[in-house]
Amino acid sequence: GVPARTGISLAKSGERLIATWGDRGPGGSDRVVFRMMDADGQVIDDGQRVLVTGPGGQRSPSATGLVHREGFALAWEADGDPSHEDTSDSGVRMVLLDGHGEALFANSACGAEDFQLNEEHLGAQNFPALTTLLDGSVLATWAGNDISGSGVRTRSFRLQDLFPIER
């Protein structure tokens, strides 16, 4: 497809790599695509996969490897999905993937795979970036708005907060 407003990201976790990028899908909608690879860069499974979380556009992906388990955090900019919490404009969302690219349930009680990163829902939230800190926490940053205006927003997650039952 024709490149959408894109971000290209490569992250390593254990013996796995993930590459993410933005693409234009059938019908012209923006989408996030990823490919899982082994430590030598060989494609695992069926290769390229499309992240499907709703009917809206998805772009500007960012990924980071998890430290205490094999897997990845993947964030993107999403819009046009009336089921998402942020309906004022684009929002930023995140999903956790295992080493094979399958979604890990962040909230198994309700079956939610992905979740809203931005807690403020006023205006556009764009260009997420993720990094894993030395203690294993995932730090998310993005450009966004709140009642004080626009700027860089941050939110951090400890893995035990996302998976409170696992030890």
Short mmCIF file of N, CA, C and O in Angstrom, two decimals, residues 7 9 18-25 31-35 47-51 58 61 74:
data_model
loop_
_atom_site.label_atom_id
_atom_site.label_comp_id
_atom_site.label_asym_id
_atom_site.label_seq_id
_atom_site.Cartn_x
_atom_site.Cartn_y
_atom_site.Cartn_z
N GLY A 7 5.28 5.58 11.33
CA GLY A 7 6.41 5.48 12.22
C GLY A 7 6.95 4.09 12.02
O GLY A 7 6.18 3.16 11.84
N SER A 9 9.31 1.17 13.78
CA SER A 9 9.83 0.85 15.10
C SER A 9 10.38 -0.57 15.07
O SER A 9 9.81 -1.44 14.43
N ILE A 18 10.34 -7.35 16.95
CA ILE A 18 9.12 -6.90 16.30
C ILE A 18 9.46 -5.66 15.49
O ILE A 18 10.21 -4.79 15.95
N ALA A 19 8.97 -5.61 14.28
CA ALA A 19 9.07 -4.42 13.43
C ALA A 19 7.65 -3.93 13.20
O ALA A 19 6.75 -4.72 12.91
N THR A 20 7.41 -2.64 13.37
CA THR A 20 6.09 -2.06 13.17
C THR A 20 6.20 -0.90 12.20
O THR A 20 7.22 -0.23 12.12
N TRP A 21 5.13 -0.67 11.46
CA TRP A 21 5.07 0.47 10.56
C TRP A 21 3.63 0.79 10.21
O TRP A 21 2.74 -0.01 10.44
N GLY A 22 3.42 1.97 9.69
CA GLY A 22 2.10 2.38 9.23
C GLY A 22 1.95 2.11 7.75
O GLY A 22 2.93 2.16 7.00
N ASP A 23 0.75 1.79 7.32
CA ASP A 23 0.49 1.45 5.93
C ASP A 23 -0.92 1.91 5.58
O ASP A 23 -1.74 2.17 6.46
N ARG A 24 -1.20 1.99 4.31
CA ARG A 24 -2.55 2.31 3.86
C ARG A 24 -3.20 1.01 3.43
O ARG A 24 -2.70 0.30 2.57
N GLY A 25 -4.32 0.67 4.07
CA GLY A 25 -4.99 -0.59 3.81
C GLY A 25 -6.00 -0.50 2.68
O GLY A 25 -6.18 0.56 2.07
N ARG A 31 -3.49 2.00 8.74
CA ARG A 31 -3.45 0.84 9.63
C ARG A 31 -2.03 0.62 10.13
O ARG A 31 -1.07 1.09 9.53
N VAL A 32 -1.92 -0.10 11.23
CA VAL A 32 -0.62 -0.47 11.79
C VAL A 32 -0.34 -1.92 11.40
O VAL A 32 -1.20 -2.78 11.53
N VAL A 33 0.86 -2.14 10.93
CA VAL A 33 1.29 -3.47 10.49
C VAL A 33 2.52 -3.85 11.32
O VAL A 33 3.33 -2.99 11.66
N PHE A 34 2.64 -5.13 11.65
CA PHE A 34 3.84 -5.57 12.36
C PHE A 34 4.27 -6.93 11.86
O PHE A 34 3.51 -7.68 11.26
N ARG A 35 5.54 -7.23 12.10
CA ARG A 35 6.12 -8.51 11.71
C ARG A 35 6.98 -9.01 12.87
O ARG A 35 7.79 -8.27 13.41
N GLY A 47 4.42 -14.12 8.87
CA GLY A 47 4.99 -12.84 8.47
C GLY A 47 4.15 -11.65 8.90
O GLY A 47 3.79 -11.52 10.05
N GLN A 48 3.84 -10.80 7.95
CA GLN A 48 3.19 -9.53 8.21
C GLN A 48 1.78 -9.69 8.78
O GLN A 48 1.01 -10.50 8.31
N ARG A 49 1.47 -8.91 9.81
CA ARG A 49 0.14 -8.93 10.41
C ARG A 49 -0.39 -7.51 10.54
O ARG A 49 0.36 -6.58 10.75
N VAL A 50 -1.68 -7.39 10.47
CA VAL A 50 -2.33 -6.10 10.63
C VAL A 50 -2.96 -6.05 12.01
O VAL A 50 -3.65 -6.98 12.42
N LEU A 51 -2.69 -4.98 12.74
CA LEU A 51 -3.30 -4.77 14.05
C LEU A 51 -4.73 -4.31 13.82
O LEU A 51 -4.97 -3.30 13.18
N GLN A 58 -5.50 3.88 12.11
CA GLN A 58 -4.42 3.61 13.05
C GLN A 58 -3.12 4.01 12.39
O GLN A 58 -2.88 3.66 11.24
N PRO A 61 2.92 3.93 14.78
CA PRO A 61 3.19 2.91 15.79
C PRO A 61 4.55 3.09 16.46
O PRO A 61 5.48 3.64 15.88
N LEU A 74 3.03 -2.22 22.32
CA LEU A 74 2.85 -1.56 21.03
C LEU A 74 1.82 -0.46 21.20
O LEU A 74 0.71 -0.70 21.69
#
